Structures are given as C-alpha cells and as structure tokens.
CSV table of C-alpha atoms in Angstrom, one decimal:
chain,number,residue,atom,x,y,z
A,7,UNK,CA,-27.2,-45.7,17.2
A,8,UNK,CA,-30.2,-43.2,17.3
A,9,UNK,CA,-31.9,-42.9,13.4
A,10,UNK,CA,-31.7,-40.1,11.9
A,11,UNK,CA,-34.8,-37.9,10.3
A,12,UNK,CA,-33.7,-39.2,6.8
A,13,UNK,CA,-33.6,-43.0,8.1
A,14,UNK,CA,-37.1,-42.8,9.6
A,15,UNK,CA,-38.3,-41.2,6.4
A,16,UNK,CA,-36.5,-44.2,4.2
A,17,UNK,CA,-38.6,-46.6,6.8
A,18,UNK,CA,-41.8,-44.9,6.6
A,19,UNK,CA,-41.4,-45.1,2.5
A,20,UNK,CA,-40.7,-48.8,3.4
A,21,UNK,CA,-43.9,-49.1,5.3
A,22,UNK,CA,-46.6,-47.0,2.8
A,23,UNK,CA,-45.0,-48.4,-0.1
A,24,UNK,CA,-47.9,-50.3,-0.7
A,25,UNK,CA,-49.9,-47.5,-0.3
A,26,UNK,CA,-48.1,-45.5,-2.7
A,27,UNK,CA,-48.7,-48.2,-5.5
A,28,UNK,CA,-52.2,-47.8,-5.0
A,29,UNK,CA,-52.2,-44.1,-5.5
A,30,UNK,CA,-50.8,-44.8,-8.4
A,31,UNK,CA,-53.3,-47.0,-9.2
A,32,UNK,CA,-55.7,-44.7,-8.8
A,33,UNK,CA,-53.9,-42.2,-11.0
A,34,UNK,CA,-53.3,-44.6,-13.8
A,35,UNK,CA,-56.9,-45.3,-13.8
A,36,UNK,CA,-58.3,-41.6,-14.9
A,37,UNK,CA,-57.7,-41.9,-18.7
A,38,UNK,CA,-56.3,-38.1,-19.0
A,39,UNK,CA,-55.4,-38.3,-22.6
A,40,UNK,CA,-55.0,-34.8,-23.5
A,41,UNK,CA,-54.9,-35.7,-27.0
A,42,UNK,CA,-58.4,-36.8,-27.5
A,43,UNK,CA,-60.5,-33.8,-28.2
A,44,UNK,CA,-64.0,-33.8,-27.0
A,45,UNK,CA,-65.6,-32.3,-24.1
A,46,UNK,CA,-66.4,-35.8,-22.9
A,47,UNK,CA,-62.5,-36.7,-23.1
A,48,UNK,CA,-61.4,-33.4,-21.8
A,49,UNK,CA,-63.3,-33.8,-18.8
A,50,UNK,CA,-61.4,-36.9,-17.7
A,51,UNK,CA,-58.1,-34.6,-18.0
A,52,UNK,CA,-59.4,-32.3,-15.6
A,53,UNK,CA,-60.7,-35.2,-13.2
A,54,UNK,CA,-57.0,-36.0,-12.8
A,55,UNK,CA,-56.2,-32.7,-11.8
A,56,UNK,CA,-59.2,-32.7,-9.4
A,57,UNK,CA,-57.4,-36.0,-8.2
A,58,UNK,CA,-54.3,-34.5,-7.4
A,59,UNK,CA,-56.6,-31.0,-5.7
A,60,UNK,CA,-58.1,-33.9,-3.4
A,61,UNK,CA,-54.4,-35.8,-2.7
A,62,UNK,CA,-52.7,-32.3,-2.0
A,63,UNK,CA,-55.1,-31.1,0.6
A,64,UNK,CA,-55.6,-34.5,2.3
A,65,UNK,CA,-51.6,-33.7,3.0
A,66,UNK,CA,-52.6,-30.3,4.3
A,67,UNK,CA,-51.3,-28.2,1.2
A,68,UNK,CA,-52.8,-25.1,-0.1
A,69,UNK,CA,-54.1,-25.8,-3.8
A,70,UNK,CA,-55.2,-23.9,-6.6
A,71,UNK,CA,-56.3,-24.7,-9.8
A,72,UNK,CA,-55.4,-22.3,-12.5
A,73,UNK,CA,-58.1,-21.8,-15.5
A,74,UNK,CA,-56.4,-22.0,-19.0
A,75,UNK,CA,-59.4,-21.1,-21.2
A,76,UNK,CA,-60.3,-22.8,-23.9
A,77,UNK,CA,-58.9,-24.1,-27.5
A,78,UNK,CA,-60.9,-23.9,-30.3
A,79,UNK,CA,-61.2,-27.5,-32.1
A,80,UNK,CA,-62.7,-27.9,-35.5
A,81,UNK,CA,-66.1,-26.0,-35.2
A,82,UNK,CA,-66.3,-26.8,-31.4
A,83,UNK,CA,-64.9,-24.9,-28.3
A,84,UNK,CA,-63.1,-27.1,-25.1
A,85,UNK,CA,-61.6,-26.0,-22.1
A,86,UNK,CA,-57.9,-26.8,-21.7
A,87,UNK,CA,-57.1,-28.5,-18.4
A,88,UNK,CA,-56.0,-26.0,-15.3
A,89,UNK,CA,-52.5,-26.1,-14.2
A,90,UNK,CA,-52.5,-27.3,-10.7
A,91,UNK,CA,-50.1,-25.4,-8.1
A,92,UNK,CA,-49.6,-26.4,-4.8
A,93,UNK,CA,-47.8,-24.5,-1.4
A,94,UNK,CA,-46.6,-26.8,1.3
A,95,UNK,CA,-46.8,-26.4,4.2
A,96,UNK,CA,-49.6,-24.0,3.6
A,97,UNK,CA,-47.4,-21.1,5.5
A,98,UNK,CA,-43.7,-21.2,4.1
A,99,UNK,CA,-41.2,-20.8,6.6
A,100,UNK,CA,-38.8,-17.8,5.6
A,101,UNK,CA,-35.9,-19.6,6.9
A,102,UNK,CA,-36.3,-22.6,4.6
A,103,UNK,CA,-35.0,-22.6,1.1
A,104,UNK,CA,-38.1,-23.1,-1.5
A,105,UNK,CA,-38.0,-26.0,-4.6
A,106,UNK,CA,-40.4,-25.6,-7.3
A,107,UNK,CA,-41.2,-29.1,-8.7
A,108,UNK,CA,-42.7,-29.6,-12.3
A,109,UNK,CA,-44.7,-32.6,-13.5
A,110,UNK,CA,-47.4,-33.3,-16.0
A,111,UNK,CA,-50.6,-35.2,-15.3
A,112,UNK,CA,-51.9,-35.8,-19.0
A,113,UNK,CA,-51.1,-38.7,-21.0
A,114,UNK,CA,-50.6,-40.4,-24.3
A,115,UNK,CA,-53.3,-42.0,-26.1
A,116,UNK,CA,-53.5,-45.9,-25.3
A,117,UNK,CA,-54.1,-46.7,-29.0
A,118,UNK,CA,-51.3,-50.0,-29.9
A,119,UNK,CA,-51.9,-50.9,-26.1
A,120,UNK,CA,-50.3,-54.5,-26.2
A,121,UNK,CA,-49.8,-55.4,-22.5
A,122,UNK,CA,-52.9,-57.3,-22.0
A,123,UNK,CA,-55.6,-55.7,-20.4
A,124,UNK,CA,-56.6,-52.0,-20.1
A,125,UNK,CA,-54.1,-49.3,-20.7
A,126,UNK,CA,-55.6,-47.2,-17.4
A,127,UNK,CA,-55.5,-50.4,-14.7
A,128,UNK,CA,-52.4,-50.6,-13.2
A,129,UNK,CA,-51.3,-54.5,-13.8
A,130,UNK,CA,-48.6,-55.9,-11.6
A,131,UNK,CA,-46.0,-58.5,-13.5
A,132,UNK,CA,-46.4,-62.3,-12.2
A,133,UNK,CA,-43.7,-61.7,-9.8
A,134,UNK,CA,-44.7,-58.0,-9.3
A,135,UNK,CA,-41.5,-56.3,-9.8
A,136,UNK,CA,-42.9,-54.0,-12.9
A,137,UNK,CA,-46.6,-52.2,-13.1
A,138,UNK,CA,-48.2,-51.5,-16.6
A,139,UNK,CA,-50.2,-48.7,-17.2
A,140,UNK,CA,-50.5,-46.0,-19.4
A,141,UNK,CA,-49.0,-43.3,-17.1
A,142,UNK,CA,-46.8,-45.1,-14.7
A,143,UNK,CA,-43.5,-43.7,-16.0
A,144,UNK,CA,-44.8,-40.2,-17.8
A,145,UNK,CA,-45.5,-38.8,-15.3
A,146,UNK,CA,-47.7,-40.2,-13.5
A,147,UNK,CA,-45.3,-42.3,-11.4
A,148,UNK,CA,-43.1,-39.6,-10.4
A,149,UNK,CA,-46.0,-36.6,-9.6
A,150,UNK,CA,-47.2,-39.5,-7.6
A,151,UNK,CA,-43.4,-39.8,-6.2
A,152,UNK,CA,-43.4,-36.2,-4.8
A,153,UNK,CA,-46.6,-36.6,-2.9
A,154,UNK,CA,-45.6,-39.7,-1.3
A,155,UNK,CA,-42.6,-38.1,0.1
A,156,UNK,CA,-44.4,-35.8,1.7
A,157,UNK,CA,-46.7,-38.2,3.1
A,158,UNK,CA,-43.9,-40.4,4.2
A,159,UNK,CA,-42.1,-36.9,6.2
A,160,UNK,CA,-45.7,-36.5,7.7
A,161,UNK,CA,-46.1,-40.3,9.0
A,162,UNK,CA,-42.1,-40.3,9.7
A,163,UNK,CA,-43.0,-37.5,12.5
A,164,UNK,CA,-40.4,-35.6,10.8
A,165,UNK,CA,-40.9,-31.9,9.5
A,166,UNK,CA,-39.8,-30.9,5.4
A,167,UNK,CA,-36.4,-29.8,5.3
A,168,UNK,CA,-37.6,-27.1,2.8
A,169,UNK,CA,-40.8,-25.2,1.6
A,170,UNK,CA,-42.2,-26.6,-1.7
A,171,UNK,CA,-44.6,-25.1,-4.8
A,172,UNK,CA,-45.5,-28.0,-6.9
A,173,UNK,CA,-47.1,-27.0,-10.3
A,174,UNK,CA,-48.6,-29.5,-12.5
A,175,UNK,CA,-49.7,-29.3,-16.1
A,176,UNK,CA,-52.6,-31.1,-18.5
A,177,UNK,CA,-51.1,-30.7,-21.7
A,178,UNK,CA,-47.5,-31.6,-21.6
A,179,UNK,CA,-48.0,-34.3,-23.9
A,180,UNK,CA,-49.8,-31.6,-26.4
A,181,UNK,CA,-46.8,-29.2,-26.6
A,182,UNK,CA,-48.0,-27.9,-23.0
A,183,UNK,CA,-50.9,-25.6,-25.0
A,184,UNK,CA,-51.4,-22.9,-22.8
A,185,UNK,CA,-49.1,-23.2,-20.2
A,186,UNK,CA,-46.1,-21.0,-21.5
A,187,UNK,CA,-48.6,-18.4,-21.5
A,188,UNK,CA,-49.8,-19.3,-17.7
A,189,UNK,CA,-45.8,-18.6,-17.2
A,190,UNK,CA,-45.5,-15.9,-18.6
A,191,UNK,CA,-48.4,-14.1,-17.0
A,192,UNK,CA,-48.2,-15.6,-14.1
A,193,UNK,CA,-45.3,-17.5,-13.1
A,194,UNK,CA,-42.8,-15.0,-12.1
A,195,UNK,CA,-45.1,-13.9,-9.2
A,196,UNK,CA,-45.7,-17.4,-8.4
A,197,UNK,CA,-42.1,-18.6,-7.9
A,198,UNK,CA,-40.5,-15.2,-7.0
A,199,UNK,CA,-39.0,-17.3,-3.8
A,200,UNK,CA,-38.1,-20.4,-5.7
A,201,UNK,CA,-34.4,-21.4,-4.6
A,202,UNK,CA,-34.3,-24.1,-7.0
A,203,UNK,CA,-36.6,-26.2,-9.6
A,204,UNK,CA,-36.6,-30.2,-10.2
A,205,UNK,CA,-38.3,-31.7,-12.9
A,206,UNK,CA,-38.6,-35.9,-12.9
A,207,UNK,CA,-40.3,-36.2,-16.8
A,208,UNK,CA,-37.0,-38.0,-17.7
A,209,UNK,CA,-35.4,-41.5,-17.5
A,210,UNK,CA,-32.3,-43.3,-16.6
A,211,UNK,CA,-29.7,-44.0,-20.1
A,212,UNK,CA,-29.8,-47.6,-18.9
A,213,UNK,CA,-31.8,-49.8,-16.1
A,214,UNK,CA,-28.8,-50.1,-14.2
A,215,UNK,CA,-27.2,-46.8,-13.1
A,216,UNK,CA,-29.2,-43.4,-12.4
A,217,UNK,CA,-28.4,-40.2,-13.9
A,218,UNK,CA,-28.9,-36.3,-13.6
A,219,UNK,CA,-29.5,-34.3,-16.5
A,220,UNK,CA,-28.3,-30.9,-17.4
A,221,UNK,CA,-29.3,-30.7,-20.9
A,222,UNK,CA,-32.0,-31.4,-23.5
A,223,UNK,CA,-31.9,-31.2,-27.3
A,224,UNK,CA,-34.5,-29.1,-28.6
A,225,UNK,CA,-36.9,-29.7,-31.8
A,226,UNK,CA,-37.9,-28.1,-35.1
A,227,UNK,CA,-40.2,-29.7,-37.3
A,228,UNK,CA,-41.0,-29.4,-40.5
A,229,UNK,CA,-43.3,-30.2,-43.2
A,230,UNK,CA,-42.5,-30.4,-47.6
A,231,UNK,CA,-45.9,-30.1,-49.4
A,232,UNK,CA,-45.3,-30.7,-53.6
A,233,UNK,CA,-48.9,-30.5,-55.0
A,234,UNK,CA,-49.1,-31.5,-58.8
A,235,UNK,CA,-52.7,-32.2,-60.9
A,236,UNK,CA,-55.7,-31.3,-59.5
A,237,UNK,CA,-57.2,-35.0,-59.1
A,238,UNK,CA,-55.3,-38.7,-58.4
A,239,UNK,CA,-54.4,-39.6,-62.2
A,240,UNK,CA,-54.0,-43.2,-63.6
A,241,UNK,CA,-50.0,-43.8,-64.1
A,242,UNK,CA,-50.5,-45.7,-67.2
A,243,UNK,CA,-52.4,-43.0,-68.7
A,244,UNK,CA,-50.7,-40.1,-67.6
A,245,UNK,CA,-47.2,-41.4,-66.2
A,246,UNK,CA,-44.4,-39.7,-68.3
A,247,UNK,CA,-46.7,-36.8,-69.2
A,248,UNK,CA,-46.9,-35.0,-65.6
A,249,UNK,CA,-44.5,-34.1,-63.4
A,250,UNK,CA,-45.6,-36.1,-60.3
A,251,UNK,CA,-45.3,-35.3,-56.9
A,252,UNK,CA,-43.9,-37.9,-55.1
A,253,UNK,CA,-40.8,-38.1,-57.1
A,254,UNK,CA,-40.2,-34.5,-56.4
A,255,UNK,CA,-40.9,-35.3,-53.0
A,256,UNK,CA,-38.7,-38.4,-52.9
A,257,UNK,CA,-35.6,-36.2,-54.5
A,258,UNK,CA,-36.1,-33.5,-51.6
A,259,UNK,CA,-36.0,-35.8,-48.9
A,260,UNK,CA,-33.1,-37.7,-50.3
A,261,UNK,CA,-31.2,-34.0,-49.8
A,262,UNK,CA,-31.9,-33.7,-46.3
A,263,UNK,CA,-29.6,-36.2,-44.6
A,264,UNK,CA,-27.2,-38.8,-45.7
A,265,UNK,CA,-27.2,-42.6,-44.8
A,266,UNK,CA,-24.9,-41.7,-41.5
A,267,UNK,CA,-27.2,-39.0,-40.3
A,268,UNK,CA,-24.9,-35.7,-41.0
A,269,UNK,CA,-27.3,-33.4,-42.0
A,270,UNK,CA,-26.7,-32.1,-45.3
A,271,UNK,CA,-28.2,-28.5,-45.2
A,272,UNK,CA,-25.6,-26.0,-45.5
A,273,UNK,CA,-24.9,-23.6,-42.7
A,274,UNK,CA,-26.4,-26.1,-39.6
A,275,UNK,CA,-23.4,-27.6,-39.1
A,276,UNK,CA,-21.3,-24.8,-38.5
A,277,UNK,CA,-23.4,-23.3,-36.6
A,278,UNK,CA,-22.9,-26.4,-33.8
A,279,UNK,CA,-20.9,-25.8,-31.0
A,280,UNK,CA,-17.5,-26.9,-31.3
A,281,UNK,CA,-16.5,-29.6,-29.3
A,282,UNK,CA,-13.7,-29.4,-26.8
A,283,UNK,CA,-10.8,-30.8,-25.9
A,284,UNK,CA,-12.1,-32.0,-22.3
A,285,UNK,CA,-15.7,-33.4,-23.4
A,286,UNK,CA,-14.7,-36.6,-24.8
A,287,UNK,CA,-14.0,-37.4,-20.9
A,288,UNK,CA,-17.0,-36.8,-19.8
A,289,UNK,CA,-18.4,-39.0,-22.1
A,290,UNK,CA,-16.1,-41.5,-21.2
A,291,UNK,CA,-17.6,-41.0,-17.8
A,292,UNK,CA,-20.8,-42.2,-18.3
A,293,UNK,CA,-21.4,-46.0,-17.5
A,294,UNK,CA,-22.4,-46.6,-20.7
A,295,UNK,CA,-21.3,-49.9,-23.3
A,296,UNK,CA,-22.3,-50.2,-26.8
A,297,UNK,CA,-24.6,-53.4,-25.8
A,298,UNK,CA,-26.7,-51.1,-24.1
A,299,UNK,CA,-27.5,-49.8,-26.9
A,300,UNK,CA,-27.5,-53.2,-28.9
A,301,UNK,CA,-30.2,-54.0,-26.6
A,302,UNK,CA,-32.4,-50.5,-26.6
A,303,UNK,CA,-32.5,-50.8,-30.3
A,304,UNK,CA,-33.0,-54.5,-30.6
A,305,UNK,CA,-30.2,-54.4,-33.4
A,306,UNK,CA,-26.0,-54.9,-33.5
A,307,UNK,CA,-25.9,-54.2,-37.5
A,308,UNK,CA,-28.5,-50.6,-37.0
A,309,UNK,CA,-25.8,-48.7,-35.0
A,310,UNK,CA,-23.7,-46.0,-36.8
A,311,UNK,CA,-21.0,-45.6,-34.5
A,312,UNK,CA,-18.8,-48.3,-32.6
A,313,UNK,CA,-17.8,-46.3,-29.5
A,314,UNK,CA,-20.1,-45.3,-26.6
A,315,UNK,CA,-18.9,-42.0,-26.5
A,316,UNK,CA,-19.5,-41.6,-30.3
A,317,UNK,CA,-22.8,-42.8,-30.0
A,318,UNK,CA,-23.6,-40.7,-26.4
A,319,UNK,CA,-22.4,-37.3,-28.0
A,320,UNK,CA,-24.9,-37.9,-31.0
A,321,UNK,CA,-27.7,-38.6,-28.9
A,322,UNK,CA,-26.7,-35.5,-26.6
A,323,UNK,CA,-24.6,-33.2,-28.2
A,324,UNK,CA,-25.2,-33.1,-32.2
A,325,UNK,CA,-28.1,-32.2,-33.7
A,326,UNK,CA,-29.7,-35.0,-36.0
A,327,UNK,CA,-32.2,-35.0,-39.0
A,328,UNK,CA,-34.9,-37.7,-38.6
A,329,UNK,CA,-37.7,-38.0,-41.9
A,330,UNK,CA,-40.9,-39.3,-40.3
A,331,UNK,CA,-43.2,-40.2,-43.2
A,332,UNK,CA,-45.2,-39.5,-46.3
A,333,UNK,CA,-48.5,-38.2,-46.3
A,334,UNK,CA,-51.0,-38.3,-49.0
A,335,UNK,CA,-49.2,-41.2,-50.7
A,336,UNK,CA,-50.7,-44.9,-50.6
A,337,UNK,CA,-48.9,-46.9,-47.7
A,338,UNK,CA,-50.9,-50.2,-48.3
A,339,UNK,CA,-48.8,-53.0,-49.7
A,340,UNK,CA,-51.2,-53.8,-52.6
A,341,UNK,CA,-50.0,-53.0,-56.2
A,342,UNK,CA,-52.0,-49.6,-57.1
A,343,UNK,CA,-51.0,-47.5,-60.4
A,344,UNK,CA,-52.4,-43.8,-59.2
A,345,UNK,CA,-49.9,-40.5,-59.2
A,346,UNK,CA,-51.4,-38.7,-56.4
A,347,UNK,CA,-51.8,-34.9,-56.5
A,348,UNK,CA,-50.8,-33.7,-53.3
A,349,UNK,CA,-48.1,-35.6,-51.2
A,350,UNK,CA,-46.3,-34.0,-47.9
A,351,UNK,CA,-43.1,-35.2,-46.4
A,352,UNK,CA,-42.4,-35.0,-42.3
A,353,UNK,CA,-39.1,-34.2,-41.0
A,354,UNK,CA,-37.6,-32.8,-37.9
A,355,UNK,CA,-34.4,-31.6,-36.5
A,356,UNK,CA,-33.3,-32.1,-33.0
A,357,UNK,CA,-31.3,-28.9,-31.8
A,358,UNK,CA,-28.6,-28.1,-30.0
A,359,UNK,CA,-26.0,-25.3,-28.8
A,360,UNK,CA,-26.1,-22.9,-31.0
A,361,UNK,CA,-28.7,-23.5,-33.1
A,362,UNK,CA,-31.4,-21.1,-33.2
A,363,UNK,CA,-34.9,-21.4,-34.3
A,364,UNK,CA,-34.6,-18.4,-36.2
A,365,UNK,CA,-31.6,-20.0,-37.9
A,366,UNK,CA,-32.7,-23.2,-38.6
A,367,UNK,CA,-35.9,-22.2,-40.2
A,368,UNK,CA,-34.2,-19.9,-42.4
A,369,UNK,CA,-31.9,-22.3,-43.3
A,370,UNK,CA,-34.3,-25.3,-44.5
A,371,UNK,CA,-36.7,-22.8,-45.8
A,372,UNK,CA,-34.1,-21.5,-48.1
A,373,UNK,CA,-32.5,-24.7,-49.0
A,374,UNK,CA,-35.6,-26.9,-49.4
A,375,UNK,CA,-36.5,-24.0,-51.9
A,376,UNK,CA,-33.2,-23.7,-53.7
A,377,UNK,CA,-33.1,-27.5,-54.3
A,378,UNK,CA,-36.5,-27.4,-55.7
A,379,UNK,CA,-36.0,-25.3,-58.4
A,380,UNK,CA,-33.2,-27.1,-59.6
A,381,UNK,CA,-35.7,-29.6,-60.8
A,382,UNK,CA,-37.0,-27.7,-62.8
A,383,UNK,CA,-40.8,-29.2,-62.2
A,384,UNK,CA,-43.7,-27.8,-62.4
A,385,UNK,CA,-45.3,-28.4,-59.4
A,386,UNK,CA,-45.5,-26.3,-56.4
A,387,UNK,CA,-43.5,-26.7,-53.3
A,388,UNK,CA,-44.6,-25.5,-49.8
A,389,UNK,CA,-42.1,-25.4,-46.5
A,390,UNK,CA,-43.7,-25.0,-43.5
A,391,UNK,CA,-42.4,-25.2,-39.7
A,392,UNK,CA,-45.0,-26.3,-37.9
A,393,UNK,CA,-43.7,-27.1,-34.4
A,394,UNK,CA,-40.6,-25.9,-32.2
A,395,UNK,CA,-39.1,-26.2,-28.6
A,396,UNK,CA,-35.6,-25.0,-27.8
A,397,UNK,CA,-32.6,-26.9,-26.5
A,398,UNK,CA,-31.6,-26.0,-22.9
A,399,UNK,CA,-28.5,-26.7,-20.9
A,400,UNK,CA,-27.4,-25.6,-17.8
A,401,UNK,CA,-24.5,-25.5,-15.1
A,402,UNK,CA,-24.2,-29.1,-13.1
A,403,UNK,CA,-21.9,-27.8,-10.9
A,404,UNK,CA,-24.2,-26.0,-8.7
A,405,UNK,CA,-25.7,-26.6,-5.4
A,406,UNK,CA,-29.0,-28.3,-6.4
A,407,UNK,CA,-27.1,-31.2,-8.8
A,408,UNK,CA,-24.9,-31.3,-5.7
A,409,UNK,CA,-27.7,-31.8,-3.5
A,410,UNK,CA,-29.2,-34.4,-6.0
A,411,UNK,CA,-26.3,-36.3,-6.1
A,412,UNK,CA,-25.6,-36.5,-2.7
A,413,UNK,CA,-29.4,-38.3,-2.6
A,414,UNK,CA,-28.2,-40.7,-5.6
A,415,UNK,CA,-25.5,-42.0,-3.6
A,416,UNK,CA,-27.3,-42.0,-0.6
A,417,UNK,CA,-30.2,-44.1,-2.2
A,418,UNK,CA,-28.6,-46.0,-4.9
A,419,UNK,CA,-25.2,-46.7,-3.2
A,420,UNK,CA,-23.9,-45.2,-6.6
A,421,UNK,CA,-22.8,-41.6,-7.9
A,422,UNK,CA,-25.3,-40.5,-10.8
A,423,UNK,CA,-24.0,-40.3,-14.5
A,424,UNK,CA,-24.5,-36.6,-15.5
A,425,UNK,CA,-26.1,-36.4,-18.8
A,426,UNK,CA,-28.0,-34.8,-21.2
A,427,UNK,CA,-30.9,-35.9,-23.1
A,428,UNK,CA,-31.5,-36.5,-26.8
A,429,UNK,CA,-35.4,-35.8,-26.4
A,430,UNK,CA,-37.2,-32.6,-25.9
A,431,UNK,CA,-38.9,-30.8,-23.3
A,432,UNK,CA,-39.5,-27.6,-24.7
A,433,UNK,CA,-41.2,-25.9,-21.0
A,434,UNK,CA,-38.2,-26.5,-19.4
A,435,UNK,CA,-36.9,-22.7,-21.1
A,436,UNK,CA,-39.9,-21.3,-20.4
A,437,UNK,CA,-39.5,-22.5,-17.0
A,438,UNK,CA,-36.0,-21.3,-16.9
A,439,UNK,CA,-37.6,-17.5,-18.1
A,440,UNK,CA,-40.0,-17.5,-15.4
A,441,UNK,CA,-37.9,-18.7,-12.9
A,442,UNK,CA,-35.0,-15.3,-13.6
A,443,UNK,CA,-32.5,-18.2,-14.4
A,444,UNK,CA,-32.3,-20.0,-11.0
A,445,UNK,CA,-31.0,-23.3,-11.4
A,446,UNK,CA,-33.3,-26.6,-12.7
A,447,UNK,CA,-32.4,-30.0,-12.8
A,448,UNK,CA,-34.2,-33.0,-14.1
A,449,UNK,CA,-33.8,-36.2,-11.6
A,450,UNK,CA,-35.2,-38.9,-13.2
A,451,UNK,CA,-37.4,-42.0,-11.2
A,452,UNK,CA,-37.7,-44.4,-14.4
A,453,UNK,CA,-35.1,-46.0,-16.3
A,454,UNK,CA,-34.2,-46.9,-20.2
A,455,UNK,CA,-36.6,-49.8,-20.3
A,456,UNK,CA,-40.0,-48.2,-19.0
A,457,UNK,CA,-41.2,-47.6,-22.6
A,458,UNK,CA,-42.6,-44.4,-22.4
A,459,UNK,CA,-45.5,-43.8,-24.9
A,460,UNK,CA,-45.5,-47.3,-25.9
A,461,UNK,CA,-48.1,-50.3,-25.6
A,462,UNK,CA,-46.4,-51.6,-22.3
A,463,UNK,CA,-45.7,-48.8,-20.7
A,464,UNK,CA,-43.9,-49.5,-17.3
A,465,UNK,CA,-42.8,-48.5,-13.9
A,466,UNK,CA,-40.6,-51.2,-11.9
A,467,UNK,CA,-41.5,-51.1,-8.2
A,468,UNK,CA,-38.0,-50.5,-7.2
A,469,UNK,CA,-37.5,-47.5,-8.8
A,470,UNK,CA,-41.0,-46.2,-7.5
A,471,UNK,CA,-40.5,-46.9,-4.2
A,472,UNK,CA,-36.8,-46.0,-4.1
A,473,UNK,CA,-37.6,-42.9,-6.5
A,474,UNK,CA,-39.6,-41.4,-3.5
A,475,UNK,CA,-36.8,-42.2,-1.2
A,476,UNK,CA,-34.7,-40.2,-3.5
A,477,UNK,CA,-37.3,-37.2,-4.0
A,478,UNK,CA,-37.3,-37.0,-0.1
A,479,UNK,CA,-33.4,-37.2,0.3
A,480,UNK,CA,-33.0,-34.3,-2.4
A,481,UNK,CA,-35.3,-32.1,-0.1
A,482,UNK,CA,-32.7,-32.9,2.9
A,483,UNK,CA,-29.2,-32.3,1.1
A,484,UNK,CA,-30.5,-29.4,-1.0
A,485,UNK,CA,-31.6,-28.0,2.6
A,486,UNK,CA,-27.9,-27.9,3.8
A,487,UNK,CA,-26.2,-27.0,0.7
A,488,UNK,CA,-24.6,-23.6,0.6
A,489,UNK,CA,-25.8,-21.1,-1.5
C-alpha cells in the first residue's frame, strides 16, 4: 500500500527526532529570561529572537522582527524584545487556508533550579525519556515543535497543506508587556487573511490523556496595604497602645475567603454564570480520577472535593480566591517582638464568565473598605488592583477543533478531553480581538507532570516528538475541513 502524505511526514519526524532534540537543546541554552531587567540580560532575550529568525530563514520562511520600543526600569531604560513573525511559505497560496501559530520564547528565571547541573543545559534523564531544562515545556518545546513540523514536511517531500503565519513574543512571562499594543496597532492588518489560530502554551490535564482547551480563567490581582506608626516599634513598649497594621490586615484577609474556598465578597458569586443541567455530563466525560488529583498535589487530605467532576468544575468553571502572602512582616523562624509600621497582603481572584474586570475591582474595593471601617482602627487602608487578565472561552464545535480532534486521534489513538484551563493566558483575548473573533484553539504538547516554572521543568521525549506529529497532522486535517 502506498504511503500517504501524512505517513511520509510521520516517518520523517521519527527520522529527524535527534535533530529536533538538538534544536531544543540550542533553544534552551539561550537564557532568555524576560524578568531579569538589565541590558545584558535583555540582550539574551533578543538573542533568542535572532535564533528563531535564523532557524526560520533556514526553513525558507519570510521573517520580520518587530521593534516594541523600550521599558523604564528604575533609572534606566532597556529595550523590549522584538516580536518575531514569519510567513511560510514566503508567498502564500491563495487556494490554501491560513493558520496563525502563537508562542513565546522568553522563560522564567532559573532561581530554585533543583534538577542538578545548569537550568540552561538540556539534560536527559538516565533512560532518555525526559529532557530537563528551563523552557523545555514552557514554551520552547512547543515553539520548536512548529519549526520541526515545517522541516519534516520539507524533508518528506510533501507540500505543507496550509499557509502559516508564526508569531512569537518575548515578554509573555512578564504579562506580555508591549505585545498587546503591537496586536492592537498591527495585528488586524498582519493577520487579516488568517482563518484560525492555534496556541500551544498549556498542558494535558494528566500525563495520560491528551486534551484540547476551549476556555481559560482570568485573574484579578490585588494588594491591601495597611499603614500605622511612622517607624518599627517594640511590642513590649507599645503593644496595646497602638493600632497594629498586621492585626488589621490579618482580620481583613480572613474576610475574603473561607477554608473551603468559598469567596465571601458579596456580589461576586452572584455574577458567576449559572451551571446548566448538561454541564455535569461534560465534566463526567473527562478522563480524570481523584487519584490523579492526589498525585498532582501530593496529598489526599488537602482536597476539598471527593468527586472528580466537582474538582474539575472548581478548577475550570468556578472562580477562586487565593491569599498569596504578606510583605513587610517578619518571615523568619526567630522570636521577634517588633510591630511593623506597614504591611501589604497579596491576593488574587481567578475569574470566569461573567465576572468582568470592572465589576470585580469595584466589588473588592468596596467590600474591603467597608470591612476596614468596621474595625474602627486608626491605621490607613489602601486597596489596589495591580494586575488583570480576562477570562476566555470559545466554541469547541467549530472546524478548528474538529481538525485538532482528528489529528489527536490519529497520533495518540485516543479522543482528547475537551477542557477549560484554571490558569490564565491573558493574551488570548487580545489575539481574539485582532482576529475579529475567528477561532482560537489551545493545543498542548506537554503534560501536567512537566513542572513548568519549577526547579525540575522537563518535557517527555514522546510528547515532544509525538507533539510535532500532532502539529503536522493538525495542519493536514484543518486543510480538509469544511468551513
């Protein structure tokens, strides 16, 4: 039986697997940490953009580096890393559909790296089934996967069945600073011919079953700052004589959420989209067991819910409030007796339909200020909304998802779970706006065990190589989908 074009592509991916690992090794070796804001460190982020430019040009793509200007850091100004866009082939075929692929080439700092050696050296496990390194799964593995797919089509002698526009940014780990403005000013023109878009910057729900993602929770981040005396005081001399900022802050934080995760801020629960009778079936169909959750969190007793469907719903479709920490207080184990003059509490709310930024900001600010007044304290209280990313949800029944489902079944021999993600990728909504509402799909390469942002970040070799096949199969099936 003659080989199909996809068969040839799959064989070529296997033949080139070591070369593709080498590409990822080169990418990981560039410490493109966007959070390290010095000219020297920022130059490394730009070097990663130039690496992608060189790789794409070798594949005969037309590449542009878009200057985003600069950012002010203390008393210095440093350049923002460029957005890399590429068109493949150089001259698009007007008879083919066009897919926009988004990824990011910056990574988290290597602070706390615990998997031996250097975080920026791609290191195989003893059996070479896993590859450890900063960015290996977030997001350099998937970014390289798109390039791998183009190369495998070329080496197989098979014409890519779609036109591609690739768009890679270098500030995603820093709230995509500069990128949303780039999309607002240039996105609609650059992406005017795009039929659908794909992001590979999330993960399977477990390490067993692939998934496609059609929704993301948003986030609203707040600080509460309480200020009292003008200097640090001795609790023996002043305790009982002054209003203490830490006492007021702890009381306020206790008013935000209860021990079972229920948000106590009036009005927020009422705005959440009501659950429908058919939703239970959606969550029951997802391949997920409580044992998966216990393994994830490394505890059986910390789980609030006993049913997988309840656990999934509170990860994907209900909001949550998390208290992250207190700044300004003594964090040591030592016995200290000081009264801090100013403390700041940090918390965030993961938002879902239909919690808007304006509503959440207003409800939180009004509630915290009301509760503070009830304390009758003479300290001062300031509530600030210091970060925001909107929630996102799309139609999982369109041709874009249908193509990805077919590709997943072909590569992994199983139907993917359809999931919403608990985390946030704020730029998704900006892309949606730039594409005038055209379909966006989240198609993950890595698994829940990859440890993105952790001291042991890795990607499984199988996911990296099979993920490259998945991307190529997705191109094929999207090309043959009816509108």
